[in-house]
């Protein structure tokens, strides 16, 4: 006796037969008939013709029959709205039934009948049920409000159901509270600004109480709701954390992950030196590890989230590397995620283990996985310097296997290793060249060509190798063609005598026979360069390349912070902000981590180009917060040098920003040999595109030496050489004598004739003579480095002061600093080495040719996404627009256009930094008002703060 | 919240659909089928699949895909957990969760799904509440129902539904009061070529079968609770008491339930109970390969290792094998290349071994990959972590219950690389 018998009547008159049975007098027969109908419905058969007959069976005291009829109703009411009205009376009557189960069932079913006419009748019974004495009915009614809202939002508001629902948050029964929260959260999703869930300490307390007693699902709703709250101070934050931590031991993994979200968010507010902070960190690791022993689908979601957590707080799981080791029968999606996390956790301490594992994976069967494993070895080499050698030898071993895709993948990563550690591992080039013939994927071919071009002087037959590629030039992909062009030009510059013919050939192929504009343009540029000034060409093409940074694939910090607020959600699985992809969430607010008390992070900069700005729908409200917030943020900013030791964001996470801001920008701007990397460095294409067609984008660092050659080529004489009297701040003391065994250093920065100078006053306050001065900079955001030695001519006798002017270049190693304009300096003398850090005004980086063409300005302004715009107020300035303009001009802030509207002057200005980043500005001044408004737009919004500072100092001095 | 559910069998047919909000067309599953086609193995279908208007979240269990459709931002884990709960409930009700069983009980299935979710919000997922609402089908009950005309559906509001102990119904009565606890530990391990342990961890659970009358309040204490620093509890366990005293104190659900699961990962606590000596080699240019495998027990505290099953996915180039087991039987499937050897019990005096040759495709090059060996085994009366229950006490009721504790260790994902 099974239900499958309901499927067996497939004769012709099936519907007719059922109809007869439904109208039978016998209860048992009726029930059997309804069951048959339901069975047909479940498999998608259309039984809507039986509607009136089934509804007739509704009036019954048999609960099972009633439930079955309700099931049917819910499915078909929509297609038979007029008939559905017939059922209303029974519903209304059932809502008065003494049995709470029947009352709840009625209100629940009514809400599922998505027919407008019925909803009118639903209001009264629903109102009663929301106040029912039985909590089971109340909790069902709470959900019904959400259903009704989905059908007719206006009706729900008019009837005041939302207020009743809010009252239910204070209900005595935890299950009712949980359902009210769930219903409100769902309604709030479609009403972004309704402030439905008005969270205050009282409601939070109620939620926390209900949290302990409600079902697992209710706990998820409550925790997700709690995560939206911003505690007033660190104490409240801590007390909430304390009450949420027990949820980490729940058997339901969704509860655990929601609890992790709340803790990760609120932790942000706790001072790091607090004991509790450390305890909490320790408590987070075990539940995350446990998630990995669950079913593979759960593991996948957990791993995607762990990926975020590891980036935000690597310390939590740093000892848990082994749980991420791959089992051979894990599903592929779990394997790939584990691999990614393994690399993120790789450090000097565990690198040997990791490498051994990766090597093991590289011999597996699954091609995708093997490729990723090989790539991972390369990433390890770049991330952990000490392991580079071992990684390279592992890669060589893999190349020996001669498995085609392994070899290709290995060559691609070895190219990256060369970029990170130039001139260190060229000994392997010979091995690579042996495999030249087996390469058939464009990426691998391009990588190999890059290597040959880069090290042409050490490869005897480089010309033959490149020539062999040239034969099928037109069949190659663009990537390979561009690479080949650059490599041959490099080769020519290195060995001009024997390769003249080759370079001619490739230039003509690129410029005459190709219809790809990129290739053609690059060909022409090389051609002009080579014919005008080969020396300049050499300096451009063979210029020292910036090293690639270790973390090219980290999520951009502001996006990461937002995603941390969305742990456990779809956003966390896709690593995109919810606004970018969830349908119907038009007004989703960008969530932010709460600021840590005392320090304050500049979370204010919107997500950069990396998050794929294009994916965010137009309708998203302006990301710039209201002015009040903005001022708050401004005041909160950590402007001082980080001497307090509160580094707000983990530095590893910042690396990515640095790549985007500097590396990426530079690479794509230089455009010659960075192509194969383009994909790895997110964001660079966007930057490139933004400047597409503007010729004046050669990086300024190259600009100086090749000025002549490029000048006539591109006509960018601009402001080069105009002597200006830019504002120079007075010297401040950077190094105190008592901290440096008697050496006192005061200094400032200036830009004179296009050269940056560090003006130093060295004072000897010790008793003995000081000699042998030398200076060195740490890596910094803009690659500042001394252009010459520190010239202190005479030995510095006690109580003597000497003034030194040290010219600086911007070709040093790059690393993003916090704050951006922080410079760490080491000064050595015969006594010791001393360290100090100082802040340089970013205006010293403003180059003289920063004046943009009007059209280009307009296009660029439009092209930069609105999220990158930052608005500031400058107070107490008493200059008119012309005076301001000329003052700013002397600091290389160029006014391109001026517009006057309603007594308000708007100055449009452009600035170019030494690394080729453009900042566009709109300065609004009003006569008689001493407050200026400054809007800055830049592809690297991180610099906005520093630029603002410059405006302030220049305008006020 | 959860919009709809589709059940898809291994041949890609939708055999059941259920909608909790408006009806979503079946065609949404086309995106799932696409992903299914792309996946090399059934288990490789990604669990979250985006479509233009919906997201599909799926789990694969008992060779059935449970595909949930959602439309707004919903925690995927919540959906996945719920789907697993659905499967568990079906299994609980019908004994097995297969396409046939679901089709046979389609009306009960539908009633259950309706009871478990309301408008996409979970309503009743506790097995004992569901069982009060919808009685599981039994042959006897079907007969009785047909005669008396009574129904499968409970008429009363389940008592547990809203109490502070929602997992327990009131008025439970047994003539024999018993409480059994099973401590079951699974070892997940990866052993490398040389026999050293790369990772090893223990996933332990305490499953309980409690049939006690009234409202018993139990406490369970351990000899060595320090082992349990990473635990997940059934909601009935009082967390504060555990935090303070390391004692499990709870009012148990009626019947079978999982009291707690735990995780022991620190390497030195995890003993590896078997070792494997292997020699699987292929020679360049020869169409033969050698295969030798010997198993032995270690660190088993004198307990026997039983139900040993060794399996290995041999390289694709292997045509057939000719092996000689010292005990048990082996099979080799020339299509899937899966070798499995049913060893049985390991006798420490005479270690089981499997030796012989493999024949390769003529002229094929030596296979690149090294097969991984998967081992299953059981050890009775021992928890490999050393966890021991100290005592079980009952308060709140007067009768004397019968108590029992059983220990068992099993292999989870126990893999040896060669």
mmCIF file of N, CA, C and O in Angstrom, chain A residues 3-4 42-43 62-64 67 74 99 108 136 147 189 216-217 246 249 252-253 286 290 293 297-298 322 328-333 357 363 365 568-570 574 581 583, chain B residues 26 44-45 50 53 55 60 72-73 75-77 81 85 104-107 110-111 114-115 118-119 125 151 153-155 161-162 203 230 232-233 239 267 316 413 415 417:
data_model
loop_
_atom_site.group_PDB
_atom_site.id
_atom_site.type_symbol
_atom_site.label_atom_id
_atom_site.label_comp_id
_atom_site.label_asym_id
_atom_site.label_seq_id
_atom_site.Cartn_x
_atom_site.Cartn_y
_atom_site.Cartn_z
ATOM 1 N N UNK A 3 1.904 5.172 -1.937
ATOM 2 C CA UNK A 3 1.274 6.251 -2.684
ATOM 3 C C UNK A 3 1.484 6.133 -4.185
ATOM 4 O O UNK A 3 0.873 6.849 -4.960
ATOM 5 N N UNK A 4 2.370 5.240 -4.596
ATOM 6 C CA UNK A 4 2.638 5.161 -6.035
ATOM 7 C C UNK A 4 1.393 4.728 -6.799
ATOM 8 O O UNK A 4 1.281 4.946 -7.992
ATOM 9 N N UNK A 42 2.132 17.169 -7.783
ATOM 10 C CA UNK A 42 3.555 17.188 -7.435
ATOM 11 C C UNK A 42 4.432 16.880 -8.618
ATOM 12 O O UNK A 42 5.571 17.317 -8.665
ATOM 13 N N UNK A 43 3.935 16.104 -9.536
ATOM 14 C CA UNK A 43 4.795 15.798 -10.675
ATOM 15 C C UNK A 43 4.550 16.779 -11.811
ATOM 16 O O UNK A 43 5.008 16.587 -12.929
ATOM 17 N N UNK A 62 -12.062 16.510 9.162
ATOM 18 C CA UNK A 62 -10.892 15.643 9.030
ATOM 19 C C UNK A 62 -9.672 16.513 8.695
ATOM 20 O O UNK A 62 -9.589 17.109 7.633
ATOM 21 N N UNK A 63 -8.739 16.576 9.631
ATOM 22 C CA UNK A 63 -7.621 17.515 9.476
ATOM 23 C C UNK A 63 -6.732 17.158 8.289
ATOM 24 O O UNK A 63 -6.273 18.035 7.564
ATOM 25 N N UNK A 64 -6.536 15.886 8.078
ATOM 26 C CA UNK A 64 -5.669 15.512 6.966
ATOM 27 C C UNK A 64 -6.286 15.953 5.643
ATOM 28 O O UNK A 64 -5.611 16.527 4.791
ATOM 29 N N UNK A 67 -5.899 19.647 5.255
ATOM 30 C CA UNK A 67 -4.545 20.043 4.873
ATOM 31 C C UNK A 67 -4.280 19.782 3.398
ATOM 32 O O UNK A 67 -3.646 20.577 2.712
ATOM 33 N N UNK A 74 -3.321 26.342 -2.438
ATOM 34 C CA UNK A 74 -2.159 27.214 -2.554
ATOM 35 C C UNK A 74 -1.572 27.146 -3.955
ATOM 36 O O UNK A 74 -1.090 28.119 -4.489
ATOM 37 N N UNK A 99 -9.264 25.136 18.274
ATOM 38 C CA UNK A 99 -7.972 24.453 18.177
ATOM 39 C C UNK A 99 -6.929 25.392 17.554
ATOM 40 O O UNK A 99 -7.062 25.802 16.401
ATOM 41 N N UNK A 108 -2.123 30.728 7.974
ATOM 42 C CA UNK A 108 -0.942 30.426 7.186
ATOM 43 C C UNK A 108 -1.321 30.191 5.718
ATOM 44 O O UNK A 108 -0.679 30.710 4.812
ATOM 45 N N UNK A 136 1.820 29.891 19.269
ATOM 46 C CA UNK A 136 1.980 29.204 17.984
ATOM 47 C C UNK A 136 1.239 29.956 16.889
ATOM 48 O O UNK A 136 1.736 30.093 15.763
ATOM 49 N N UNK A 147 4.252 37.600 4.178
ATOM 50 C CA UNK A 147 3.641 37.092 2.938
ATOM 51 C C UNK A 147 2.747 38.159 2.330
ATOM 52 O O UNK A 147 2.792 38.415 1.124
ATOM 53 N N UNK A 189 14.150 44.324 3.500
ATOM 54 C CA UNK A 189 14.964 44.159 2.302
ATOM 55 C C UNK A 189 14.387 44.932 1.114
ATOM 56 O O UNK A 189 15.118 45.463 0.294
ATOM 57 N N UNK A 216 16.965 26.711 16.238
ATOM 58 C CA UNK A 216 18.196 27.014 15.510
ATOM 59 C C UNK A 216 17.951 28.027 14.386
ATOM 60 O O UNK A 216 18.755 28.925 14.154
ATOM 61 N N UNK A 217 16.823 27.888 13.687
ATOM 62 C CA UNK A 217 16.555 28.782 12.567
ATOM 63 C C UNK A 217 16.298 30.188 13.076
ATOM 64 O O UNK A 217 16.770 31.165 12.499
ATOM 65 N N UNK A 246 28.573 31.545 22.862
ATOM 66 C CA UNK A 246 28.096 30.158 23.005
ATOM 67 C C UNK A 246 27.512 29.586 21.715
ATOM 68 O O UNK A 246 27.532 28.374 21.509
ATOM 69 N N UNK A 249 29.217 26.920 19.425
ATOM 70 C CA UNK A 249 29.206 25.475 19.657
ATOM 71 C C UNK A 249 27.914 24.838 19.183
ATOM 72 O O UNK A 249 27.591 23.731 19.578
ATOM 73 N N UNK A 252 24.268 23.389 14.286
ATOM 74 C CA UNK A 252 23.854 23.883 12.967
ATOM 75 C C UNK A 252 24.911 24.852 12.438
ATOM 76 O O UNK A 252 25.165 25.900 13.035
ATOM 77 N N UNK A 253 25.496 24.516 11.315
ATOM 78 C CA UNK A 253 26.628 25.308 10.832
ATOM 79 C C UNK A 253 26.206 26.726 10.425
ATOM 80 O O UNK A 253 27.005 27.652 10.480
ATOM 81 N N UNK A 286 38.392 26.988 16.434
ATOM 82 C CA UNK A 286 37.822 25.623 16.400
ATOM 83 C C UNK A 286 36.507 25.494 15.620
ATOM 84 O O UNK A 286 36.387 24.578 14.806
ATOM 85 N N UNK A 290 35.832 23.033 12.455
ATOM 86 C CA UNK A 290 34.786 22.006 12.495
ATOM 87 C C UNK A 290 33.897 22.062 11.260
ATOM 88 O O UNK A 290 33.452 21.027 10.765
ATOM 89 N N UNK A 293 34.533 19.637 8.495
ATOM 90 C CA UNK A 293 34.326 18.196 8.541
ATOM 91 C C UNK A 293 32.891 17.855 8.154
ATOM 92 O O UNK A 293 32.485 16.709 8.231
ATOM 93 N N UNK A 297 29.052 20.379 0.497
ATOM 94 C CA UNK A 297 28.387 21.639 0.135
ATOM 95 C C UNK A 297 28.581 22.670 1.246
ATOM 96 O O UNK A 297 28.849 23.848 0.980
ATOM 97 N N UNK A 298 28.453 22.196 2.488
ATOM 98 C CA UNK A 298 28.682 23.094 3.621
ATOM 99 C C UNK A 298 30.132 23.553 3.631
ATOM 100 O O UNK A 298 30.430 24.712 3.878
ATOM 101 N N UNK A 322 46.917 22.552 8.272
ATOM 102 C CA UNK A 322 46.720 21.164 7.834
ATOM 103 C C UNK A 322 45.278 20.817 7.509
ATOM 104 O O UNK A 322 45.029 19.923 6.702
ATOM 105 N N UNK A 328 41.977 13.353 -1.828
ATOM 106 C CA UNK A 328 41.887 13.149 -3.281
ATOM 107 C C UNK A 328 40.448 13.034 -3.752
ATOM 108 O O UNK A 328 40.125 13.313 -4.887
ATOM 109 N N UNK A 329 39.541 12.631 -2.845
ATOM 110 C CA UNK A 329 38.160 12.507 -3.297
ATOM 111 C C UNK A 329 37.271 13.680 -2.870
ATOM 112 O O UNK A 329 36.052 13.577 -2.897
ATOM 113 N N UNK A 330 37.857 14.784 -2.487
ATOM 114 C CA UNK A 330 37.068 16.005 -2.289
ATOM 115 C C UNK A 330 36.499 16.421 -3.647
ATOM 116 O O UNK A 330 37.170 16.270 -4.665
ATOM 117 N N UNK A 331 35.283 16.982 -3.659
ATOM 118 C CA UNK A 331 34.810 17.523 -4.940
ATOM 119 C C UNK A 331 35.709 18.661 -5.406
ATOM 120 O O UNK A 331 36.324 19.347 -4.584
ATOM 121 N N UNK A 332 35.758 18.851 -6.702
ATOM 122 C CA UNK A 332 36.712 19.814 -7.264
ATOM 123 C C UNK A 332 36.512 21.207 -6.685
ATOM 124 O O UNK A 332 37.459 21.937 -6.417
ATOM 125 N N UNK A 333 35.249 21.588 -6.448
ATOM 126 C CA UNK A 333 35.046 22.952 -5.949
ATOM 127 C C UNK A 333 35.612 23.142 -4.541
ATOM 128 O O UNK A 333 36.033 24.229 -4.176
ATOM 129 N N UNK A 357 52.981 19.378 -0.257
ATOM 130 C CA UNK A 357 51.597 19.089 -0.631
ATOM 131 C C UNK A 357 51.322 19.499 -2.064
ATOM 132 O O UNK A 357 50.777 18.737 -2.851
ATOM 133 N N UNK A 363 50.573 16.138 -9.347
ATOM 134 C CA UNK A 363 50.588 14.870 -10.081
ATOM 135 C C UNK A 363 49.207 14.231 -10.107
ATOM 136 O O UNK A 363 49.065 13.075 -10.472
ATOM 137 N N UNK A 365 45.054 13.791 -11.178
ATOM 138 C CA UNK A 365 44.476 13.545 -12.495
ATOM 139 C C UNK A 365 43.746 14.768 -13.038
ATOM 140 O O UNK A 365 43.805 15.083 -14.214
ATOM 141 N N UNK A 568 28.572 34.666 5.506
ATOM 142 C CA UNK A 568 27.473 33.702 5.523
ATOM 143 C C UNK A 568 26.429 33.966 4.464
ATOM 144 O O UNK A 568 25.540 33.162 4.268
ATOM 145 N N UNK A 569 26.527 35.076 3.765
ATOM 146 C CA UNK A 569 25.504 35.385 2.780
ATOM 147 C C UNK A 569 25.993 35.010 1.381
ATOM 148 O O UNK A 569 27.125 34.576 1.193
ATOM 149 N N UNK A 570 25.127 35.189 0.411
ATOM 150 C CA UNK A 570 25.542 34.936 -0.969
ATOM 151 C C UNK A 570 26.709 35.837 -1.351
ATOM 152 O O UNK A 570 27.615 35.438 -2.077
ATOM 153 N N UNK A 574 30.203 34.855 -3.339
ATOM 154 C CA UNK A 574 30.664 35.399 -4.618
ATOM 155 C C UNK A 574 31.749 36.461 -4.460
ATOM 156 O O UNK A 574 32.294 36.937 -5.442
ATOM 157 N N UNK A 581 24.805 42.258 -7.252
ATOM 158 C CA UNK A 581 24.212 41.143 -7.970
ATOM 159 C C UNK A 581 22.856 40.677 -7.477
ATOM 160 O O UNK A 581 22.164 39.980 -8.185
ATOM 161 N N UNK A 583 19.137 40.579 -7.019
ATOM 162 C CA UNK A 583 18.029 41.261 -7.653
ATOM 163 C C UNK A 583 17.087 41.803 -6.587
ATOM 164 O O UNK A 583 16.866 41.202 -5.548
ATOM 165 N N UNK B 26 9.778 25.169 -13.846
ATOM 166 C CA UNK B 26 10.824 24.135 -13.846
ATOM 167 C C UNK B 26 12.014 24.510 -14.696
ATOM 168 O O UNK B 26 13.096 23.961 -14.531
ATOM 169 N N UNK B 44 30.666 16.748 -8.385
ATOM 170 C CA UNK B 44 31.375 17.987 -8.674
ATOM 171 C C UNK B 44 30.470 19.142 -9.093
ATOM 172 O O UNK B 44 30.951 20.198 -9.463
ATOM 173 N N UNK B 45 29.163 18.943 -9.049
ATOM 174 C CA UNK B 45 28.263 20.048 -9.385
ATOM 175 C C UNK B 45 28.383 21.107 -8.291
ATOM 176 O O UNK B 45 28.231 20.792 -7.119
ATOM 177 N N UNK B 50 24.348 30.595 -9.898
ATOM 178 C CA UNK B 50 23.548 31.790 -10.169
ATOM 179 C C UNK B 50 22.793 31.659 -11.489
ATOM 180 O O UNK B 50 23.304 31.085 -12.441
ATOM 181 N N UNK B 53 17.656 35.332 -12.546
ATOM 182 C CA UNK B 53 16.726 35.871 -11.549
ATOM 183 C C UNK B 53 16.746 35.121 -10.225
ATOM 184 O O UNK B 53 16.136 35.563 -9.263
ATOM 185 N N UNK B 55 18.858 32.066 -7.505
ATOM 186 C CA UNK B 55 20.041 31.275 -7.185
ATOM 187 C C UNK B 55 19.606 29.863 -6.886
ATOM 188 O O UNK B 55 18.568 29.659 -6.258
ATOM 189 N N UNK B 60 23.731 17.020 -2.802
ATOM 190 C CA UNK B 60 23.603 15.702 -3.419
ATOM 191 C C UNK B 60 23.660 14.682 -2.298
ATOM 192 O O UNK B 60 24.655 14.579 -1.597
ATOM 193 N N UNK B 72 16.276 36.077 -3.064
ATOM 194 C CA UNK B 72 16.916 37.228 -2.434
ATOM 195 C C UNK B 72 18.123 36.741 -1.642
ATOM 196 O O UNK B 72 18.447 35.568 -1.649
ATOM 197 N N UNK B 73 18.770 37.651 -0.995
ATOM 198 C CA UNK B 73 19.965 37.332 -0.223
ATOM 199 C C UNK B 73 19.593 36.458 0.981
ATOM 200 O O UNK B 73 18.979 36.922 1.932
ATOM 201 N N UNK B 75 21.261 33.354 3.586
ATOM 202 C CA UNK B 75 22.511 32.654 3.885
ATOM 203 C C UNK B 75 22.510 31.266 3.248
ATOM 204 O O UNK B 75 21.631 30.455 3.545
ATOM 205 N N UNK B 76 23.463 30.983 2.366
ATOM 206 C CA UNK B 76 23.458 29.677 1.694
ATOM 207 C C UNK B 76 23.580 28.509 2.666
ATOM 208 O O UNK B 76 23.013 27.452 2.424
ATOM 209 N N UNK B 77 24.310 28.730 3.757
ATOM 210 C CA UNK B 77 24.457 27.633 4.714
ATOM 211 C C UNK B 77 23.124 27.260 5.319
ATOM 212 O O UNK B 77 22.840 26.104 5.592
ATOM 213 N N UNK B 81 21.872 23.582 5.157
ATOM 214 C CA UNK B 81 21.519 22.872 6.390
ATOM 215 C C UNK B 81 20.071 22.380 6.320
ATOM 216 O O UNK B 81 19.765 21.258 6.695
ATOM 217 N N UNK B 85 18.519 18.608 6.377
ATOM 218 C CA UNK B 85 17.501 18.244 7.361
ATOM 219 C C UNK B 85 16.321 17.555 6.677
ATOM 220 O O UNK B 85 15.748 16.603 7.194
ATOM 221 N N UNK B 104 6.803 6.640 -3.546
ATOM 222 C CA UNK B 104 5.817 5.807 -2.869
ATOM 223 C C UNK B 104 5.059 6.577 -1.793
ATOM 224 O O UNK B 104 3.943 6.233 -1.453
ATOM 225 N N UNK B 105 5.721 7.575 -1.226
ATOM 226 C CA UNK B 105 5.102 8.295 -0.114
ATOM 227 C C UNK B 105 4.864 9.750 -0.466
ATOM 228 O O UNK B 105 4.975 10.635 0.376
ATOM 229 N N UNK B 106 4.525 9.994 -1.707
ATOM 230 C CA UNK B 106 4.544 11.375 -2.179
ATOM 231 C C UNK B 106 3.641 12.293 -1.369
ATOM 232 O O UNK B 106 3.977 13.440 -1.109
ATOM 233 N N UNK B 107 2.530 11.786 -0.893
ATOM 234 C CA UNK B 107 1.631 12.664 -0.152
ATOM 235 C C UNK B 107 2.227 13.028 1.202
ATOM 236 O O UNK B 107 2.205 14.187 1.618
ATOM 237 N N UNK B 110 4.884 15.524 0.690
ATOM 238 C CA UNK B 110 4.324 16.848 0.469
ATOM 239 C C UNK B 110 3.846 17.470 1.774
ATOM 240 O O UNK B 110 4.062 18.642 2.054
ATOM 241 N N UNK B 111 3.199 16.658 2.578
ATOM 242 C CA UNK B 111 2.726 17.157 3.876
ATOM 243 C C UNK B 111 3.906 17.578 4.744
ATOM 244 O O UNK B 111 3.878 18.617 5.408
ATOM 245 N N UNK B 114 5.454 20.814 3.559
ATOM 246 C CA UNK B 114 4.573 21.923 3.903
ATOM 247 C C UNK B 114 4.729 22.277 5.385
ATOM 248 O O UNK B 114 4.674 23.437 5.762
ATOM 249 N N UNK B 115 4.948 21.262 6.180
ATOM 250 C CA UNK B 115 5.046 21.490 7.620
ATOM 251 C C UNK B 115 6.419 22.056 7.984
ATOM 252 O O UNK B 115 6.563 22.754 8.978
ATOM 253 N N UNK B 118 7.318 27.469 6.032
ATOM 254 C CA UNK B 118 6.151 28.302 5.791
ATOM 255 C C UNK B 118 6.651 29.580 5.146
ATOM 256 O O UNK B 118 7.444 30.308 5.747
ATOM 257 N N UNK B 119 6.235 29.827 3.946
ATOM 258 C CA UNK B 119 6.689 31.016 3.233
ATOM 259 C C UNK B 119 8.209 31.061 3.123
ATOM 260 O O UNK B 119 8.805 32.120 3.061
ATOM 261 N N UNK B 125 11.221 21.493 12.274
ATOM 262 C CA UNK B 125 12.198 20.606 11.661
ATOM 263 C C UNK B 125 12.640 19.536 12.645
ATOM 264 O O UNK B 125 13.364 18.627 12.277
ATOM 265 N N UNK B 151 -6.755 9.106 10.565
ATOM 266 C CA UNK B 151 -5.823 9.686 9.603
ATOM 267 C C UNK B 151 -4.382 9.642 10.089
ATOM 268 O O UNK B 151 -4.105 9.312 11.246
ATOM 269 N N UNK B 153 -2.652 12.324 10.238
ATOM 270 C CA UNK B 153 -2.299 13.664 10.652
ATOM 271 C C UNK B 153 -2.749 13.907 12.081
ATOM 272 O O UNK B 153 -3.895 13.652 12.427
ATOM 273 N N UNK B 154 -1.805 14.374 12.902
ATOM 274 C CA UNK B 154 -2.145 14.653 14.294
ATOM 275 C C UNK B 154 -3.151 15.789 14.383
ATOM 276 O O UNK B 154 -3.097 16.750 13.624
ATOM 277 N N UNK B 155 -4.069 15.663 15.302
ATOM 278 C CA UNK B 155 -5.137 16.659 15.394
ATOM 279 C C UNK B 155 -4.769 17.760 16.377
ATOM 280 O O UNK B 155 -5.407 18.792 16.424
ATOM 281 N N UNK B 161 6.163 22.005 20.623
ATOM 282 C CA UNK B 161 6.312 23.104 19.672
ATOM 283 C C UNK B 161 6.684 24.432 20.314
ATOM 284 O O UNK B 161 7.445 25.186 19.769
ATOM 285 N N UNK B 162 6.139 24.721 21.465
ATOM 286 C CA UNK B 162 6.384 26.049 22.023
ATOM 287 C C UNK B 162 6.953 26.031 23.430
ATOM 288 O O UNK B 162 7.134 27.071 24.036
ATOM 289 N N UNK B 203 36.911 12.993 14.102
ATOM 290 C CA UNK B 203 35.572 13.553 14.197
ATOM 291 C C UNK B 203 34.788 12.606 15.090
ATOM 292 O O UNK B 203 34.542 11.469 14.705
ATOM 293 N N UNK B 230 36.687 21.428 21.156
ATOM 294 C CA UNK B 230 35.995 21.913 19.961
ATOM 295 C C UNK B 230 34.743 21.061 19.784
ATOM 296 O O UNK B 230 34.788 19.968 19.263
ATOM 297 N N UNK B 232 30.266 20.728 19.250
ATOM 298 C CA UNK B 232 28.977 21.292 18.852
ATOM 299 C C UNK B 232 27.894 20.493 19.552
ATOM 300 O O UNK B 232 27.908 19.258 19.505
ATOM 301 N N UNK B 233 26.970 21.193 20.188
ATOM 302 C CA UNK B 233 25.985 20.503 21.010
ATOM 303 C C UNK B 233 24.614 20.457 20.372
ATOM 304 O O UNK B 233 24.240 21.336 19.609
ATOM 305 N N UNK B 239 24.715 25.075 27.979
ATOM 306 C CA UNK B 239 26.067 25.502 27.618
ATOM 307 C C UNK B 239 26.834 26.055 28.813
ATOM 308 O O UNK B 239 28.017 25.803 28.998
ATOM 309 N N UNK B 267 47.760 16.877 16.536
ATOM 310 C CA UNK B 267 48.358 15.697 15.967
ATOM 311 C C UNK B 267 48.759 14.638 16.990
ATOM 312 O O UNK B 267 48.508 13.464 16.813
ATOM 313 N N UNK B 316 44.587 5.175 -15.220
ATOM 314 C CA UNK B 316 43.746 4.827 -16.364
ATOM 315 C C UNK B 316 44.405 3.811 -17.292
ATOM 316 O O UNK B 316 43.759 3.047 -17.972
ATOM 317 N N UNK B 413 37.835 9.539 6.301
ATOM 318 C CA UNK B 413 38.570 9.641 5.046
ATOM 319 C C UNK B 413 40.017 9.322 5.364
ATOM 320 O O UNK B 413 40.800 10.191 5.713
ATOM 321 N N UNK B 415 43.380 8.080 4.035
ATOM 322 C CA UNK B 415 44.015 7.943 2.728
ATOM 323 C C UNK B 415 45.517 7.779 2.853
ATOM 324 O O UNK B 415 46.159 8.468 3.637
ATOM 325 N N UNK B 417 48.906 7.826 0.554
ATOM 326 C CA UNK B 417 49.450 8.163 -0.766
ATOM 327 C C UNK B 417 50.581 7.216 -1.120
ATOM 328 O O UNK B 417 51.311 6.767 -0.245
#
